[in-house]
Coordinates of C-alpha atoms in Angstrom, one line a residue:
X1 CA 0.0 0.1 0.1
X2 CA 1.5 3.5 -0.8
X3 CA 2.8 5.2 2.2
X4 CA 0.4 8.0 2.2
X5 CA -2.5 5.6 2.1
X6 CA -1.0 3.7 4.9
X7 CA -0.6 6.9 7.0
X8 CA -4.3 7.7 6.3
X9 CA -5.4 4.3 7.4
X10 CA -3.3 4.3 10.5
X11 CA -4.8 7.6 11.5
X12 CA -8.2 6.4 10.9
X13 CA -7.7 3.2 12.9
X14 CA -5.9 5.1 15.7
X15 CA -8.8 7.6 15.6
X16 CA -11.4 4.7 15.7
X17 CA -9.8 3.0 18.8
X18 CA -9.0 6.3 20.6
X19 CA -5.3 6.1 20.1
X20 CA -4.9 9.6 18.5
X21 CA -6.8 12.7 18.7
X22 CA -6.2 13.9 14.9
X23 CA -7.4 17.4 15.7
X24 CA -4.2 17.9 17.8
X25 CA -1.9 16.8 15.1
X26 CA 0.4 18.9 13.1
X27 CA 1.9 18.2 9.7
X28 CA 4.4 20.0 7.4
X29 CA 2.7 21.8 4.5
X30 CA 4.2 19.5 2.0
X31 CA 2.8 16.5 3.6
X32 CA -0.6 18.2 4.0
X33 CA -0.7 18.7 0.3
X34 CA 0.3 15.1 -0.3
X35 CA -2.3 13.7 2.1
X36 CA -5.0 15.9 0.7
X37 CA -4.3 14.5 -2.9
X38 CA -4.6 11.0 -1.6
X39 CA -7.8 11.8 0.1
X40 CA -9.1 13.0 -3.2
X41 CA -8.0 9.8 -4.8
X42 CA -10.1 8.0 -2.1
X43 CA -13.1 9.8 -3.2
X44 CA -12.5 9.1 -6.9
X45 CA -12.1 5.4 -6.2
X46 CA -15.4 5.2 -4.1
X47 CA -13.6 4.3 -0.9
X48 CA -15.3 7.3 0.8
X49 CA -17.9 9.7 -0.2
X50 CA -18.6 13.4 0.3
X51 CA -21.8 12.6 2.1
X52 CA -19.8 10.6 4.5
X53 CA -17.4 13.6 5.0
X54 CA -20.2 15.9 5.3
X55 CA -21.5 13.7 8.1
X56 CA -18.3 13.8 10.0
X57 CA -18.3 17.7 9.8
X58 CA -22.0 18.2 10.7
X59 CA -21.4 16.0 13.8
X60 CA -19.1 18.7 15.1
X61 CA -16.1 16.5 15.8
X62 CA -18.0 14.0 17.9
X63 CA -18.7 11.5 15.1
X64 CA -16.2 8.8 16.0
X65 CA -17.2 5.8 17.9
X66 CA -16.6 2.0 17.9
X67 CA -20.0 1.5 16.0
X68 CA -18.7 3.5 12.8
X69 CA -17.4 1.5 10.0
X70 CA -13.8 2.1 9.3
X71 CA -14.6 4.0 5.9
X72 CA -16.6 6.7 7.9
X73 CA -13.6 7.0 10.3
X74 CA -11.3 7.4 7.1
X75 CA -13.7 9.9 5.8
X76 CA -13.3 11.9 9.2
X77 CA -9.6 11.7 9.0
X78 CA -9.7 13.0 5.3
X79 CA -12.0 15.9 6.6
X80 CA -9.4 16.7 9.2
X81 CA -6.7 16.8 6.4
X82 CA -8.8 19.1 4.3
X83 CA -9.5 21.4 7.1
X84 CA -5.9 21.5 8.2
X85 CA -4.8 22.4 4.6
X86 CA -7.4 25.0 4.4
X87 CA -6.5 26.5 7.8
X88 CA -2.9 26.7 6.7
X89 CA -3.8 28.5 3.5
X90 CA -5.9 31.1 5.6
X91 CA -2.9 31.5 8.1
X92 CA -0.7 32.3 5.0
X93 CA -3.2 34.7 3.4
X94 CA -3.5 36.5 7.0
X95 CA 0.3 36.6 7.2
X96 CA 0.4 38.3 3.8
X97 CA -2.2 40.8 4.9
X98 CA -0.5 41.6 8.0
X99 CA 2.8 42.1 6.4
X100 CA 1.1 44.7 4.0
X101 CA -0.5 46.4 6.8
X102 CA 2.6 46.9 8.7
X103 CA 4.5 48.1 5.6
X104 CA 1.6 50.8 5.3
X105 CA 2.4 51.7 8.8
X106 CA 6.0 52.3 8.0
X107 CA 5.3 54.0 4.7
X108 CA 2.9 56.6 6.6
X109 CA 5.5 57.4 9.2
X110 CA 7.8 58.8 6.6
X111 CA 6.3 62.2 6.1
X112 CA 9.2 64.2 4.5
X113 CA 8.8 66.7 7.2
X114 CA 9.9 65.0 10.5
X115 CA 10.7 61.4 9.3
X116 CA 12.8 61.0 6.2
X117 CA 13.4 57.2 6.6
X118 CA 12.2 54.4 8.8
X119 CA 13.3 50.8 9.2
X120 CA 11.6 48.3 11.6
X121 CA 11.4 44.5 12.3
X122 CA 9.3 42.4 14.6
X123 CA 8.6 38.9 15.7
X124 CA 5.3 37.6 17.0
X125 CA 5.5 33.9 17.8
X126 CA 6.3 32.4 14.4
X127 CA 5.4 35.4 12.5
X128 CA 8.3 37.7 11.4
X129 CA 8.5 40.7 9.3
X130 CA 10.8 43.6 8.2
X131 CA 10.2 46.6 6.3
X132 CA 11.6 50.1 5.6
X133 CA 10.6 53.3 3.8
X134 CA 12.1 56.6 2.7
X135 CA 15.8 57.0 2.6
X136 CA 16.5 53.9 4.7
X137 CA 16.6 50.8 2.8
X138 CA 16.0 47.3 4.3
X139 CA 19.3 46.2 5.8
X140 CA 20.7 49.7 6.0
X141 CA 22.9 50.2 9.1
X142 CA 22.2 53.0 11.4
X143 CA 23.1 54.4 14.9
X144 CA 21.2 52.8 17.8
X145 CA 22.3 55.4 20.3
X146 CA 21.4 54.5 23.9
X147 CA 19.9 51.3 22.8
X148 CA 23.6 50.3 23.1
X149 CA 23.0 50.2 26.8
X150 CA 21.3 46.8 26.4
X151 CA 24.6 45.5 25.1
X152 CA 26.4 46.9 28.2
X153 CA 23.9 45.4 30.6
X154 CA 24.1 42.0 28.8
X155 CA 27.9 41.9 29.3
X156 CA 27.6 42.9 32.9
X157 CA 25.0 40.2 33.5
X158 CA 27.3 37.7 31.8
X159 CA 30.1 38.6 34.1
X160 CA 27.6 38.2 37.0
X161 CA 26.8 34.7 35.9
X162 CA 30.5 34.1 35.4
X163 CA 31.0 34.8 39.2
X164 CA 33.2 37.9 38.3
X165 CA 31.1 40.5 39.8
X166 CA 27.9 41.1 41.9
X167 CA 25.5 43.9 41.1
X168 CA 25.7 45.1 44.8
X169 CA 29.6 45.5 44.4
X170 CA 30.8 49.0 44.9
X171 CA 32.5 50.4 41.8
X172 CA 35.6 51.2 43.8
X173 CA 36.2 47.5 43.8
X174 CA 36.9 47.4 40.0
X175 CA 38.0 50.9 39.2
X176 CA 41.1 53.0 40.4
X177 CA 40.4 55.8 42.7
X178 CA 41.5 58.3 40.2
X179 CA 38.3 57.6 38.2
X180 CA 35.6 57.5 40.8
X181 CA 36.9 59.8 43.5
X182 CA 34.9 63.1 43.6
X183 CA 32.6 62.0 40.9
X184 CA 29.6 62.3 43.2
X185 CA 29.2 65.2 45.7
X186 CA 25.9 66.6 47.0
X187 CA 25.6 69.7 49.3
X188 CA 29.4 69.4 50.2
X189 CA 29.7 65.8 51.1
X190 CA 31.3 63.1 49.1
X191 CA 29.2 59.9 48.0
X192 CA 31.4 58.4 45.5
X193 CA 32.5 55.6 47.5
X194 CA 29.0 54.4 48.1
X195 CA 28.3 53.8 44.3
X196 CA 27.4 50.3 43.3
X197 CA 27.1 48.6 39.8
X198 CA 23.4 48.3 40.5
X199 CA 23.1 52.0 41.0
X200 CA 24.7 52.5 37.7
X201 CA 22.4 50.0 35.8
X202 CA 19.3 51.4 37.3
X203 CA 20.1 55.2 37.1
X204 CA 19.8 55.4 40.8
X205 CA 23.3 56.6 41.4
X206 CA 22.2 60.3 41.5
X207 CA 25.1 61.2 39.1
X208 CA 24.4 64.1 36.6
X209 CA 24.2 63.3 32.9
X210 CA 27.4 64.5 31.3
X211 CA 25.6 64.7 27.9
X212 CA 22.2 66.2 28.5
X213 CA 22.8 68.1 31.6
X214 CA 24.1 71.6 31.3
X215 CA 27.8 72.4 31.9
X216 CA 29.6 75.3 33.2
X217 CA 29.0 77.2 29.9
X218 CA 25.2 76.9 30.5
X219 CA 24.8 74.4 27.7
X220 CA 24.6 70.7 27.4
X221 CA 26.7 68.7 25.0
X222 CA 23.5 67.7 23.2
X223 CA 22.6 71.3 22.6
X224 CA 26.3 72.0 21.3
X225 CA 25.8 69.0 18.7
X226 CA 22.5 69.8 17.5
X227 CA 23.7 73.5 17.0
X228 CA 26.4 72.0 14.6
X229 CA 29.4 71.8 16.9
X230 CA 30.4 68.2 16.4
X231 CA 33.2 67.2 18.8
X232 CA 35.0 64.3 20.4
X233 CA 35.3 63.7 24.1
X234 CA 37.3 60.7 25.9
X235 CA 36.1 58.8 28.9
X236 CA 38.3 61.1 31.1
X237 CA 36.7 64.2 29.8
X238 CA 33.2 62.8 30.3
X239 CA 34.1 62.1 33.9
X240 CA 35.7 65.5 34.4
X241 CA 32.5 67.0 33.0
X242 CA 30.4 65.0 35.5
X243 CA 32.7 66.0 38.5
X244 CA 32.0 69.7 37.7
X245 CA 28.3 69.1 38.1
X246 CA 26.2 68.8 41.4
X247 CA 24.9 65.4 41.9
X248 CA 21.1 65.2 42.2
X249 CA 20.5 62.7 45.3
X250 CA 22.3 60.2 47.6
X251 CA 23.0 57.0 45.8
X252 CA 20.1 54.5 46.0
X253 CA 17.6 56.9 47.5
X254 CA 14.2 55.3 47.6
X255 CA 12.0 56.2 44.6
X256 CA 14.6 58.3 42.8
X257 CA 16.3 57.9 39.5
X258 CA 18.0 60.3 37.1
X259 CA 19.0 59.2 33.6
X260 CA 22.8 59.5 33.3
X261 CA 25.0 58.5 30.5
X262 CA 27.8 58.8 33.0
X263 CA 26.5 55.7 34.6
X264 CA 27.2 53.6 31.4
X265 CA 30.5 55.1 30.7
X266 CA 31.6 53.8 34.1
X267 CA 30.0 50.3 33.4
X268 CA 32.0 50.3 30.1
X269 CA 35.2 51.0 32.2
X270 CA 34.3 48.2 34.7
X271 CA 33.8 45.7 31.8
X272 CA 37.3 46.6 30.6
X273 CA 38.9 46.3 34.0
X274 CA 37.4 43.0 34.7
X275 CA 38.1 41.3 31.3
X276 CA 41.4 43.2 30.4
X277 CA 40.0 43.9 26.9
X278 CA 38.3 47.0 25.4
X279 CA 34.5 47.5 25.3
X280 CA 34.4 46.8 21.4
X281 CA 36.2 43.5 21.9
X282 CA 33.9 42.5 24.6
X283 CA 30.8 43.2 22.2
X284 CA 32.3 41.2 19.5
X285 CA 33.4 38.2 21.5
X286 CA 30.4 37.9 23.9
X287 CA 27.4 39.1 21.8
X288 CA 28.2 40.0 18.1
X289 CA 30.0 36.8 17.0
X290 CA 27.9 34.2 19.0
X291 CA 24.7 35.7 17.7
X292 CA 26.0 36.0 14.1
X293 CA 25.3 39.7 13.9
X294 CA 26.9 40.7 10.6
X295 CA 26.1 44.4 10.6
X296 CA 26.7 45.3 14.3
X297 CA 29.8 47.0 15.7
X298 CA 31.1 49.7 17.9
X299 CA 31.3 52.9 15.9
X300 CA 35.0 54.1 16.5
X301 CA 36.2 55.7 13.2
X302 CA 34.8 59.2 12.3
X303 CA 35.6 58.4 8.7
X304 CA 33.3 55.4 8.8
X305 CA 30.2 56.3 6.5
X306 CA 28.3 53.0 6.6
X307 CA 25.8 54.2 9.0
X308 CA 23.0 56.3 7.7
X309 CA 23.4 59.8 8.7
X310 CA 21.1 61.3 11.5
X311 CA 18.5 64.0 11.1
X312 CA 17.7 67.0 13.4
X313 CA 14.5 68.3 12.3
X314 CA 14.7 69.0 8.5
X315 CA 18.4 69.0 8.4
X316 CA 21.1 66.1 8.3
X317 CA 23.0 65.9 11.5
X318 CA 26.5 64.7 10.8
X319 CA 28.3 64.2 14.2
X320 CA 30.8 61.4 13.5
X321 CA 33.2 62.8 16.2
X322 CA 30.5 62.5 19.0
X323 CA 29.4 59.1 17.7
X324 CA 33.0 57.7 18.2
X325 CA 32.8 59.4 21.8
X326 CA 29.8 57.6 23.2
X327 CA 31.1 54.0 23.5
X328 CA 29.3 51.8 26.0
X329 CA 26.5 54.5 26.7
X330 CA 25.4 54.8 23.0
X331 CA 28.1 54.1 20.2
X332 CA 26.7 51.0 18.6
X333 CA 25.7 50.7 14.9
X334 CA 23.4 48.0 13.8
X335 CA 20.4 47.2 11.5
X336 CA 16.9 46.0 12.1
X337 CA 17.5 42.3 11.2
X338 CA 20.5 42.2 13.7
X339 CA 18.7 43.9 16.4
X340 CA 15.7 41.6 16.1
X341 CA 18.2 38.7 16.8
X342 CA 19.8 40.6 19.6
X343 CA 16.6 41.5 21.5
X344 CA 15.2 38.1 21.3
X345 CA 18.5 36.7 22.6
X346 CA 18.5 39.3 25.4
X347 CA 15.1 38.4 26.7
X348 CA 15.1 34.7 26.2
X349 CA 18.0 33.5 28.0
X350 CA 20.7 33.0 25.1
X351 CA 23.1 35.6 26.5
X352 CA 22.5 35.2 30.3
X353 CA 20.2 33.3 32.5
X354 CA 16.6 34.2 31.7
X355 CA 15.6 34.3 35.3
X356 CA 17.7 37.5 35.7
X357 CA 15.0 39.4 33.6
X358 CA 12.7 39.3 36.5
X359 CA 15.4 40.9 38.8
X360 CA 15.9 43.8 36.4
X361 CA 12.3 45.0 36.7
X362 CA 12.4 47.3 39.7
X363 CA 10.9 50.4 38.2
X364 CA 11.5 54.0 39.0
X365 CA 10.1 56.9 36.8
X366 CA 12.6 58.9 34.8
X367 CA 10.5 60.7 32.2
X368 CA 7.0 60.0 31.3
X369 CA 6.0 57.4 30.3
X370 CA 9.2 55.8 30.7
X371 CA 10.6 54.1 33.9
X372 CA 14.0 52.8 34.5
X373 CA 14.7 49.4 35.5
X374 CA 18.0 47.7 36.1
X375 CA 19.7 48.1 32.9
X376 CA 16.4 48.2 31.0
X377 CA 13.5 50.5 30.6
X378 CA 9.6 50.0 30.8
X379 CA 7.4 51.9 28.3
X380 CA 3.9 51.8 29.5
X381 CA 1.2 54.3 28.6
X382 CA -0.8 55.9 31.5
X383 CA -4.3 55.0 31.8
X384 CA -5.4 58.4 30.4
X385 CA -3.8 57.5 27.1
X386 CA -4.6 53.9 27.2
X387 CA -8.0 53.3 29.2
X388 CA -8.7 50.0 27.3
X389 CA -5.4 48.7 27.9
X390 CA -5.1 47.9 24.2
X391 CA -1.6 49.1 24.0
X392 CA 0.6 46.6 26.0
X393 CA 3.7 47.5 28.0
X394 CA 7.1 47.0 26.6
X395 CA 10.5 46.4 28.2
X396 CA 13.8 47.1 26.5
X397 CA 15.7 50.4 25.5
X398 CA 15.7 53.3 23.3
X399 CA 18.0 56.0 22.0
X400 CA 17.9 59.7 21.3
X401 CA 18.4 58.9 17.5
X402 CA 15.0 57.4 17.2
X403 CA 16.1 54.0 17.6
X404 CA 14.6 51.4 19.8
X405 CA 14.4 47.6 20.9
X406 CA 11.5 46.5 22.9
X407 CA 9.7 43.2 24.0
X408 CA 6.1 42.8 25.1
X409 CA 5.9 39.8 27.3
X410 CA 2.0 39.9 27.2
X411 CA 2.0 39.7 23.5
X412 CA 5.3 37.7 23.0
X413 CA 6.2 40.6 20.6
X414 CA 9.7 41.9 19.8
X415 CA 9.9 45.2 17.9
X416 CA 13.1 46.9 16.9
X417 CA 13.9 49.8 14.4
X418 CA 14.5 53.5 14.0
X419 CA 13.0 56.7 12.7
X420 CA 16.4 58.2 12.7
X421 CA 15.3 61.5 13.9
X422 CA 17.0 63.2 16.8
X423 CA 14.5 66.1 17.1
X424 CA 11.6 63.6 17.5
X425 CA 12.6 60.5 19.0
X426 CA 8.9 60.1 20.3
X427 CA 8.0 59.2 16.8
X428 CA 9.7 55.8 17.0
X429 CA 7.3 55.0 19.9
X430 CA 4.3 56.1 17.9
X431 CA 5.4 53.8 15.2
X432 CA 6.0 50.9 17.5
X433 CA 2.4 51.2 19.0
X434 CA 0.9 51.3 15.5
X435 CA 2.8 48.1 14.6
X436 CA 1.8 46.2 17.7
X437 CA -1.9 47.2 17.4
X438 CA -1.8 45.8 13.7
X439 CA -0.3 42.6 15.1
X440 CA -2.9 42.4 18.0
X441 CA -5.6 43.1 15.5
X442 CA -5.0 40.0 13.6
X443 CA -4.0 37.5 16.4

């Protein structure tokens, strides 16, 4: 007997005697097609009839009993095969429709006024999609800015898993006093010696932000950059700028957090101190190579023109010197395909033990609607803007460049991408929300 006929006969007999519930079986699409063809041949040869198949369908799945003849049972299995094939066709059709709807979202996000190019990718269970529009092509590399902090967090957690550090350790354990001494002072008192790795990860250190907080000249580095003054700074320069600012609160003050790039500059230096290798090498050995990320690297050459240039409002914002300066707090380059691989590895236990994720979710408000956890952020719309709860919460990170990488545990949805716009980074969140709602609509 041909093998497909044998399989169908086996299924029929198994179903007759209660060995197998065929409605719970799954077959590859190619086998479904072959089995469907064999079912049709049974009909042509008179082994079963459409009437018998109709009976099995009308009986609402409760039609199998020991009293039914085997041909009726065989008819039920053929019905199952036909329904399975049809269901697969519907799923494929729905996937195509969803992909088209998602691309429409991206197309509309590029308005030529605020957004000139966008690239996003997402994964929801077995469904994956990537799309781009405007002046960013699919596969184009771009600056992920502070989304880099997820790479730094991942390496810190790997070192923890290797027993090389604990999050409660003071940073003075790993850094020379010339680095940390005098970096945290508040109302005439020195608190630098109290800083821990967890304080840095969670932005509960109280340290000012060397990049976005104002310096002695009354301007922030961010303000100088968007005004057209591209510049380079070293780690030492970033720390000196931090020393010259007043800290905001005592490290670990309950309910307090202040987003500071200085925190992740220090974490990058701790990584280098423990491993004896620079930050770029750690990223490559620990994350990029193991995950096979072909388009991801630390930007360290101002002459490198591979990443798409940023925009600030309607004008390009070429700041290569600054981009070589950020390092562990915001210097990575990637694309949406690589970032989708990375964000799944981050949250699903590939890079470090998955149970660590729950420990990172100690939230403090930093800027609405964002909350800071330990190395990750929570994006959750307040009830006023999400009264029905239609928009799920996301955990991950984003950057000033308009890049983001987030995961929705509730929907098992990963979304990454960029709108490549420094003046309106919020537009990446608006785009993420629209993409998530399209996925939910069809789930």
